[in-house]
């Protein structure tokens, strides 16, 4: 009888012993790589409660219509790379996307023309100047500007394929809509308000033309750019746009391929180095996430392979970034332990 038991006894002991060591290791690995629904909901709830009463910051007012937006709008959304949607607060109020659109037009240019074209025809280094700086263009004679601030963004818009202005605009609106997973539309009052007051952006476009770095008519390019900035979005739209980048360019909700994984690979580093105006370094240092903000009050951040997170709250700080959006995203990243640079030693 003994013999009958010694055979199976060794593997049983082995399996039991292995389980003692392997099970905790697997649990540890899982806790580092996965977030439960409960953890995500708790993080969003806590962030919402903690920051909702904040009164810091002020709506942008250099575009007159933005000063009229309800500064109490406060919405948070997190969308995972496998398409689960988590929201908190006001996700139905729309704001104009403004500069957040620049990250996605940049991705569209990379997708259409390749990453080298973006680097050669526009540039990818941070300019070190304010987002609508003419000095940045003049200093480098139109070279080495950045697609996430106005000069490079208008140049990027001018590079979008299309036979004429209307075709280019339609293509941009469609691409932003594909990122968001629904048909987006124009906020007409914001567009009209900015279009009547965008001489500075027109000057930038003309200066770029003078240096041979504008790739379509400067007046029409500035107009398309102004429209692109006036696209209406809510926090959920922005989070799905971010989640599409987090998921290698495939919208995790609609499953549509918007751009390639390689395009995302070249898009995220520029968001990391230049996504939050003059505070891009401070942002990246504290969150570890590529992000893009806009003066409409939205910020979207991308945790590659994991999720996109977005917050809409119009009051901005001195650098032009939504005060609450920065606080919420940093809080959630820390709470979920998902800073990509946080690695536990093996
Ligand atoms: N349409 C705005 C402008 O050109 C965008 C500014 C921003 O969000 O950074 O001034």
Short mmCIF file of C-alpha atoms and ligand atoms in Angstrom, two decimals:
data_model
loop_
_atom_site.label_atom_id
_atom_site.label_comp_id
_atom_site.label_asym_id
_atom_site.label_seq_id
_atom_site.Cartn_x
_atom_site.Cartn_y
_atom_site.Cartn_z
CA UNK A 1 0.00 0.00 0.00
CA UNK A 2 2.82 2.31 0.90
CA UNK A 3 4.11 2.16 -2.68
CA UNK A 4 0.74 3.26 -3.95
CA UNK A 5 1.01 6.36 -1.83
CA UNK A 6 4.66 7.31 -2.24
CA UNK A 7 4.20 7.90 -5.98
CA UNK A 8 1.50 10.54 -5.86
CA UNK A 9 2.70 11.90 -2.52
CA UNK A 10 5.83 13.52 -3.98
CA UNK A 11 3.99 15.56 -6.65
CA UNK A 12 1.31 16.54 -4.12
CA UNK A 13 3.96 17.81 -1.72
CA UNK A 14 5.73 19.51 -4.61
CA UNK A 15 2.57 21.18 -5.87
CA UNK A 16 1.65 22.27 -2.36
CA UNK A 17 5.13 23.68 -1.76
CA UNK A 18 5.15 25.44 -5.13
CA UNK A 19 1.76 26.96 -4.42
CA UNK A 20 3.07 28.39 -1.18
CA UNK A 21 5.68 30.37 -3.13
CA UNK A 22 3.98 30.95 -6.46
CA UNK A 23 0.54 32.07 -5.26
CA UNK A 24 1.75 35.17 -3.41
CA UNK A 25 4.05 36.02 -6.33
CA UNK A 26 1.15 35.82 -8.78
CA UNK A 27 -1.04 37.89 -6.46
CA UNK A 28 1.70 40.51 -6.23
CA UNK A 29 2.13 40.61 -9.99
CA UNK A 30 -1.62 40.95 -10.45
CA UNK A 31 -1.90 43.76 -7.96
CA UNK A 32 0.82 45.61 -9.84
CA UNK A 33 -0.74 45.11 -13.26
CA UNK A 34 -4.48 45.08 -12.78
CA UNK A 35 -6.88 47.44 -11.19
CA UNK A 36 -10.21 46.18 -9.95
CA UNK A 37 -13.43 48.03 -10.78
CA UNK A 38 -13.82 48.77 -7.09
CA UNK A 39 -10.36 50.32 -6.89
CA UNK A 40 -11.02 52.51 -9.92
CA UNK A 41 -14.44 53.65 -8.71
CA UNK A 42 -13.06 54.36 -5.24
CA UNK A 43 -10.18 56.42 -6.67
CA UNK A 44 -12.52 58.51 -8.84
CA UNK A 45 -15.02 58.99 -5.98
CA UNK A 46 -12.32 60.09 -3.57
CA UNK A 47 -10.75 62.48 -6.08
CA UNK A 48 -14.13 64.00 -6.91
CA UNK A 49 -15.04 64.57 -3.27
CA UNK A 50 -11.59 65.83 -2.34
CA UNK A 51 -11.32 68.44 -5.10
CA UNK A 52 -14.87 69.44 -6.01
CA UNK A 53 -15.11 72.46 -3.69
CA UNK A 54 -11.82 73.97 -4.94
CA UNK A 55 -12.13 77.56 -6.09
CA UNK A 56 -8.65 78.09 -7.52
CA UNK A 57 -8.08 79.22 -11.09
CA UNK A 58 -10.02 81.21 -13.65
CA UNK A 59 -11.63 80.48 -17.01
CA UNK A 60 -9.61 81.51 -20.05
CA UNK A 61 -10.98 84.82 -21.30
CA UNK A 62 -8.71 85.78 -24.20
CA UNK A 63 -11.27 83.90 -26.32
CA UNK A 64 -14.36 85.80 -25.14
CA UNK A 65 -16.75 82.88 -25.35
CA UNK A 66 -14.63 80.79 -22.97
CA UNK A 67 -15.14 83.31 -20.17
CA UNK A 68 -18.89 82.57 -20.36
CA UNK A 69 -18.54 78.80 -19.82
CA UNK A 70 -19.90 77.58 -16.46
CA UNK A 71 -16.78 77.28 -14.30
CA UNK A 72 -18.56 74.77 -12.02
CA UNK A 73 -18.48 72.03 -14.69
CA UNK A 74 -16.50 69.17 -13.16
CA UNK A 75 -16.43 65.78 -14.82
CA UNK A 76 -14.04 62.84 -14.55
CA UNK A 77 -13.82 59.79 -16.82
CA UNK A 78 -11.45 56.85 -16.98
CA UNK A 79 -11.68 54.37 -19.85
CA UNK A 80 -9.59 51.22 -19.76
CA UNK A 81 -7.67 49.82 -22.72
CA UNK A 82 -10.26 47.03 -22.87
CA UNK A 83 -13.14 49.49 -23.08
CA UNK A 84 -14.58 49.69 -19.55
CA UNK A 85 -15.93 53.16 -18.79
CA UNK A 86 -15.86 54.75 -15.33
CA UNK A 87 -17.23 58.25 -14.74
CA UNK A 88 -17.87 60.65 -11.92
CA UNK A 89 -19.55 64.06 -11.86
CA UNK A 90 -20.67 66.03 -14.89
CA UNK A 91 -19.88 64.13 -18.05
CA UNK A 92 -22.69 65.60 -20.13
CA UNK A 93 -21.61 69.27 -20.23
CA UNK A 94 -19.54 70.05 -23.29
CA UNK A 95 -16.54 72.34 -23.52
CA UNK A 96 -14.42 73.19 -26.56
CA UNK A 97 -11.53 70.78 -26.95
CA UNK A 98 -9.03 73.56 -27.74
CA UNK A 99 -5.40 72.42 -27.61
CA UNK A 100 -6.25 68.84 -26.68
CA UNK A 101 -7.12 68.45 -30.37
CA UNK A 102 -3.46 69.13 -31.22
CA UNK A 103 -2.29 65.77 -29.87
CA UNK A 104 -4.75 63.93 -32.08
CA UNK A 105 -4.07 66.01 -35.21
CA UNK A 106 -0.38 65.31 -34.60
CA UNK A 107 -1.20 61.58 -34.49
CA UNK A 108 -3.15 61.97 -37.74
CA UNK A 109 -0.17 63.64 -39.44
CA UNK A 110 2.16 60.86 -38.25
CA UNK A 111 -0.34 58.27 -39.50
CA UNK A 112 -0.71 59.95 -42.90
CA UNK A 113 2.90 60.98 -43.54
CA UNK A 114 5.13 59.04 -41.17
CA UNK A 115 6.96 60.13 -38.03
CA UNK A 116 10.01 61.39 -39.91
CA UNK A 117 7.88 63.88 -41.86
CA UNK A 118 6.58 65.35 -38.61
CA UNK A 119 10.10 65.70 -37.27
CA UNK A 120 11.49 67.18 -40.50
CA UNK A 121 8.63 69.44 -41.55
CA UNK A 122 7.61 70.73 -38.12
CA UNK A 123 9.91 69.60 -35.30
CA UNK A 124 9.20 67.92 -31.99
CA UNK A 125 11.27 69.71 -29.36
CA UNK A 126 9.53 71.90 -26.80
CA UNK A 127 9.98 75.53 -27.80
CA UNK A 128 10.49 76.83 -24.26
CA UNK A 129 8.15 79.72 -25.11
CA UNK A 130 4.46 80.33 -24.44
CA UNK A 131 2.01 78.35 -26.56
CA UNK A 132 1.27 81.19 -29.00
CA UNK A 133 4.79 82.56 -29.24
CA UNK A 134 5.90 84.32 -32.40
CA UNK A 135 9.43 84.57 -30.98
CA UNK A 136 9.70 80.76 -31.05
CA UNK A 137 9.08 80.81 -34.81
CA UNK A 138 11.37 83.74 -35.49
CA UNK A 139 14.27 82.45 -33.39
CA UNK A 140 14.52 79.17 -35.33
CA UNK A 141 13.38 80.64 -38.66
CA UNK A 142 10.31 78.40 -38.62
CA UNK A 143 12.24 75.23 -37.77
CA UNK A 144 12.04 73.01 -34.72
CA UNK A 145 8.66 74.15 -33.56
CA UNK A 146 6.36 71.79 -31.74
CA UNK A 147 2.99 70.37 -32.89
CA UNK A 148 1.49 70.81 -29.42
CA UNK A 149 1.82 74.60 -29.36
CA UNK A 150 0.18 76.97 -31.82
CA UNK A 151 2.87 77.42 -34.53
CA UNK A 152 3.53 73.69 -34.88
CA UNK A 153 -0.14 72.88 -34.49
CA UNK A 154 -1.18 75.21 -37.33
CA UNK A 155 1.62 73.72 -39.45
CA UNK A 156 0.35 70.21 -38.56
CA UNK A 157 -3.17 71.18 -39.57
CA UNK A 158 -1.79 72.49 -42.88
CA UNK A 159 -0.18 69.07 -43.50
CA UNK A 160 -3.41 67.07 -43.19
CA UNK A 161 -4.30 65.44 -46.50
CA UNK A 162 -7.26 66.81 -48.46
CA UNK A 163 -7.81 68.49 -51.81
CA UNK A 164 -9.17 71.68 -50.28
CA UNK A 165 -9.97 73.36 -47.01
CA UNK A 166 -13.32 71.63 -46.63
CA UNK A 167 -11.83 68.16 -47.25
CA UNK A 168 -9.07 68.79 -44.70
CA UNK A 169 -11.55 69.99 -42.07
CA UNK A 170 -13.84 67.01 -42.66
CA UNK A 171 -10.89 64.65 -42.34
CA UNK A 172 -9.78 66.23 -39.04
CA UNK A 173 -13.30 66.19 -37.59
CA UNK A 174 -13.71 62.55 -38.64
CA UNK A 175 -10.41 61.51 -37.11
CA UNK A 176 -11.14 63.28 -33.78
CA UNK A 177 -14.58 61.62 -33.85
CA UNK A 178 -13.03 58.19 -34.48
CA UNK A 179 -10.75 58.71 -31.50
CA UNK A 180 -13.79 59.65 -29.37
CA UNK A 181 -15.99 56.88 -30.76
CA UNK A 182 -18.89 59.13 -31.71
CA UNK A 183 -19.61 61.91 -34.17
CA UNK A 184 -18.29 65.13 -32.65
CA UNK A 185 -19.48 68.56 -33.73
CA UNK A 186 -18.47 72.19 -33.73
CA UNK A 187 -19.22 74.64 -30.91
CA UNK A 188 -20.27 77.44 -33.24
CA UNK A 189 -20.22 80.34 -30.70
CA UNK A 190 -16.65 79.42 -29.65
CA UNK A 191 -15.53 79.11 -33.28
CA UNK A 192 -17.06 82.47 -34.24
CA UNK A 193 -15.65 84.12 -31.12
CA UNK A 194 -12.09 82.91 -31.81
CA UNK A 195 -12.24 83.30 -35.60
CA UNK A 196 -13.04 86.98 -35.16
CA UNK A 197 -10.05 87.46 -32.91
CA UNK A 198 -7.23 85.22 -34.15
CA UNK A 199 -4.90 87.71 -35.80
CA UNK A 200 -2.00 86.44 -33.75
CA UNK A 201 -2.45 82.87 -35.03
CA UNK A 202 -2.79 84.25 -38.56
CA UNK A 203 0.47 86.14 -38.07
CA UNK A 204 2.16 82.92 -36.94
CA UNK A 205 0.85 81.07 -40.02
CA UNK A 206 2.10 83.81 -42.34
CA UNK A 207 5.52 83.90 -40.68
CA UNK A 208 5.77 80.13 -41.13
CA UNK A 209 4.84 80.57 -44.78
CA UNK A 210 7.64 83.14 -45.14
CA UNK A 211 10.08 80.50 -43.87
CA UNK A 212 8.65 77.79 -46.15
CA UNK A 213 7.21 75.88 -43.21
CA UNK A 214 3.46 76.26 -43.90
CA UNK A 215 2.09 73.55 -46.16
CA UNK A 216 -1.28 74.97 -47.20
CA UNK A 217 -2.82 78.40 -47.49
CA UNK A 218 -2.10 80.19 -44.16
CA UNK A 219 -5.50 81.88 -43.84
CA UNK A 220 -7.38 78.65 -44.51
CA UNK A 221 -5.05 76.60 -42.32
CA UNK A 222 -5.62 78.99 -39.42
CA UNK A 223 -9.35 78.75 -40.02
CA UNK A 224 -9.33 74.92 -39.97
CA UNK A 225 -7.15 75.04 -36.85
CA UNK A 226 -9.63 77.42 -35.18
CA UNK A 227 -12.49 75.03 -36.02
CA UNK A 228 -10.55 72.04 -34.72
CA UNK A 229 -10.06 73.86 -31.40
CA UNK A 230 -13.81 74.56 -31.18
CA UNK A 231 -14.91 70.91 -31.36
CA UNK A 232 -17.24 70.13 -28.45
CA UNK A 233 -16.31 67.34 -26.03
CA UNK A 234 -17.13 66.11 -22.55
CA UNK A 235 -14.84 64.28 -20.11
CA UNK A 236 -15.98 60.89 -21.39
CA UNK A 237 -15.13 61.78 -25.01
CA UNK A 238 -11.65 62.88 -23.98
CA UNK A 239 -11.09 59.74 -21.89
CA UNK A 240 -12.08 57.50 -24.82
CA UNK A 241 -9.70 59.47 -27.04
CA UNK A 242 -6.97 58.84 -24.47
CA UNK A 243 -7.95 55.19 -24.13
CA UNK A 244 -7.56 54.78 -27.90
CA UNK A 245 -3.95 55.90 -27.52
CA UNK A 246 -3.57 53.64 -24.46
CA UNK A 247 -4.80 50.75 -26.60
CA UNK A 248 -2.29 51.09 -29.44
CA UNK A 249 -4.54 53.19 -31.69
CA UNK A 250 -7.66 50.99 -31.66
CA UNK A 251 -10.69 52.59 -30.02
CA UNK A 252 -11.46 50.13 -27.22
CA UNK A 253 -15.17 51.02 -27.20
CA UNK A 254 -15.97 50.94 -30.94
CA UNK A 255 -13.06 48.57 -31.79
CA UNK A 256 -12.23 50.76 -34.79
CA UNK A 257 -8.55 51.10 -35.72
CA UNK A 258 -7.87 54.83 -35.75
CA UNK A 259 -4.06 54.89 -36.00
CA UNK A 260 -1.28 52.30 -35.83
CA UNK A 261 0.60 51.28 -32.67
CA UNK A 262 3.72 52.90 -34.18
CA UNK A 263 1.90 56.21 -34.57
CA UNK A 264 0.93 56.05 -30.90
CA UNK A 265 4.55 55.24 -30.06
CA UNK A 266 5.64 58.53 -31.63
CA UNK A 267 2.69 60.56 -30.34
CA UNK A 268 3.01 59.86 -26.63
CA UNK A 269 6.59 61.08 -26.16
CA UNK A 270 5.67 64.51 -27.56
CA UNK A 271 2.70 64.63 -25.18
CA UNK A 272 5.11 63.73 -22.38
CA UNK A 273 7.56 66.51 -23.16
CA UNK A 274 5.19 69.29 -24.27
CA UNK A 275 1.61 68.47 -23.27
CA UNK A 276 1.02 70.99 -20.49
CA UNK A 277 2.47 74.26 -21.78
CA UNK A 278 5.23 75.71 -19.60
CA UNK A 279 4.44 73.22 -16.83
CA UNK A 280 5.03 70.13 -18.97
CA UNK A 281 8.11 69.14 -16.98
CA UNK A 282 6.41 69.63 -13.62
CA UNK A 283 3.46 67.59 -14.84
CA UNK A 284 5.52 64.69 -16.15
CA UNK A 285 7.72 64.67 -13.07
CA UNK A 286 4.69 64.33 -10.83
CA UNK A 287 2.46 62.02 -12.86
CA UNK A 288 4.68 60.03 -15.22
CA UNK A 289 1.90 60.19 -17.83
CA UNK A 290 1.87 61.73 -21.31
CA UNK A 291 -1.00 64.22 -21.39
CA UNK A 292 -2.46 67.18 -23.24
CA UNK A 293 -4.39 70.11 -21.87
CA UNK A 294 -6.48 72.80 -23.50
CA UNK A 295 -7.66 76.25 -22.44
CA UNK A 296 -11.27 75.00 -22.56
CA UNK A 297 -10.51 73.23 -19.26
CA UNK A 298 -9.93 69.66 -20.42
CA UNK A 299 -6.91 67.47 -19.78
CA UNK A 300 -6.45 63.94 -21.10
CA UNK A 301 -3.68 61.65 -19.85
CA UNK A 302 -2.64 58.26 -21.15
CA UNK A 303 -1.40 55.29 -19.17
CA UNK A 304 -0.07 53.08 -22.01
CA UNK A 305 -1.67 49.66 -22.11
CA UNK A 306 -3.94 50.52 -19.21
CA UNK A 307 -6.28 53.49 -19.63
CA UNK A 308 -7.05 57.02 -20.72
CA UNK A 309 -8.23 59.44 -18.05
CA UNK A 310 -9.75 62.86 -18.60
CA UNK A 311 -11.12 65.67 -16.51
CA UNK A 312 -13.08 68.73 -17.58
CA UNK A 313 -13.04 71.73 -15.26
CA UNK A 314 -12.66 75.19 -16.89
CA UNK A 315 -10.74 77.23 -14.25
CA UNK A 316 -7.07 77.36 -15.28
CA UNK A 317 -3.85 78.12 -13.45
CA UNK A 318 -1.23 80.65 -14.58
CA UNK A 319 0.27 78.18 -17.06
CA UNK A 320 -3.13 77.62 -18.72
CA UNK A 321 -3.84 74.15 -17.31
CA UNK A 322 -7.07 73.16 -15.56
CA UNK A 323 -6.40 73.28 -11.82
CA UNK A 324 -8.78 70.49 -10.82
CA UNK A 325 -7.92 68.27 -13.77
CA UNK A 326 -4.26 68.20 -12.77
CA UNK A 327 -5.07 67.44 -9.15
CA UNK A 328 -7.56 64.68 -9.95
CA UNK A 329 -5.36 62.87 -12.44
CA UNK A 330 -2.31 62.99 -10.19
CA UNK A 331 -4.40 61.72 -7.27
CA UNK A 332 -5.87 58.81 -9.28
CA UNK A 333 -2.48 57.80 -10.72
CA UNK A 334 -0.96 57.71 -7.25
CA UNK A 335 -3.94 55.95 -5.69
CA UNK A 336 -3.94 53.22 -8.35
CA UNK A 337 -0.13 52.97 -8.30
CA UNK A 338 0.05 53.19 -12.09
CA UNK A 339 2.89 55.63 -12.70
CA UNK A 340 4.74 53.72 -15.47
CA UNK A 341 8.07 54.62 -13.87
CA UNK A 342 7.15 52.99 -10.56
CA UNK A 343 8.82 49.59 -10.82
CA UNK A 344 9.19 47.21 -7.92
CA UNK A 345 12.68 45.58 -7.97
CA UNK A 346 12.72 41.88 -8.94
N1 LIG B 1 -7.52 77.89 -29.94
C1 LIG B 1 -6.63 78.29 -28.90
C2 LIG B 1 -5.59 79.25 -29.42
O1 LIG B 1 -5.09 79.10 -30.48
C3 LIG B 1 -6.01 77.05 -28.32
C4 LIG B 1 -5.22 77.38 -27.10
C5 LIG B 1 -4.96 76.22 -26.19
O2 LIG B 1 -5.87 75.48 -25.80
O3 LIG B 1 -3.78 76.08 -25.84
O4 LIG B 1 -5.26 80.19 -28.78
#
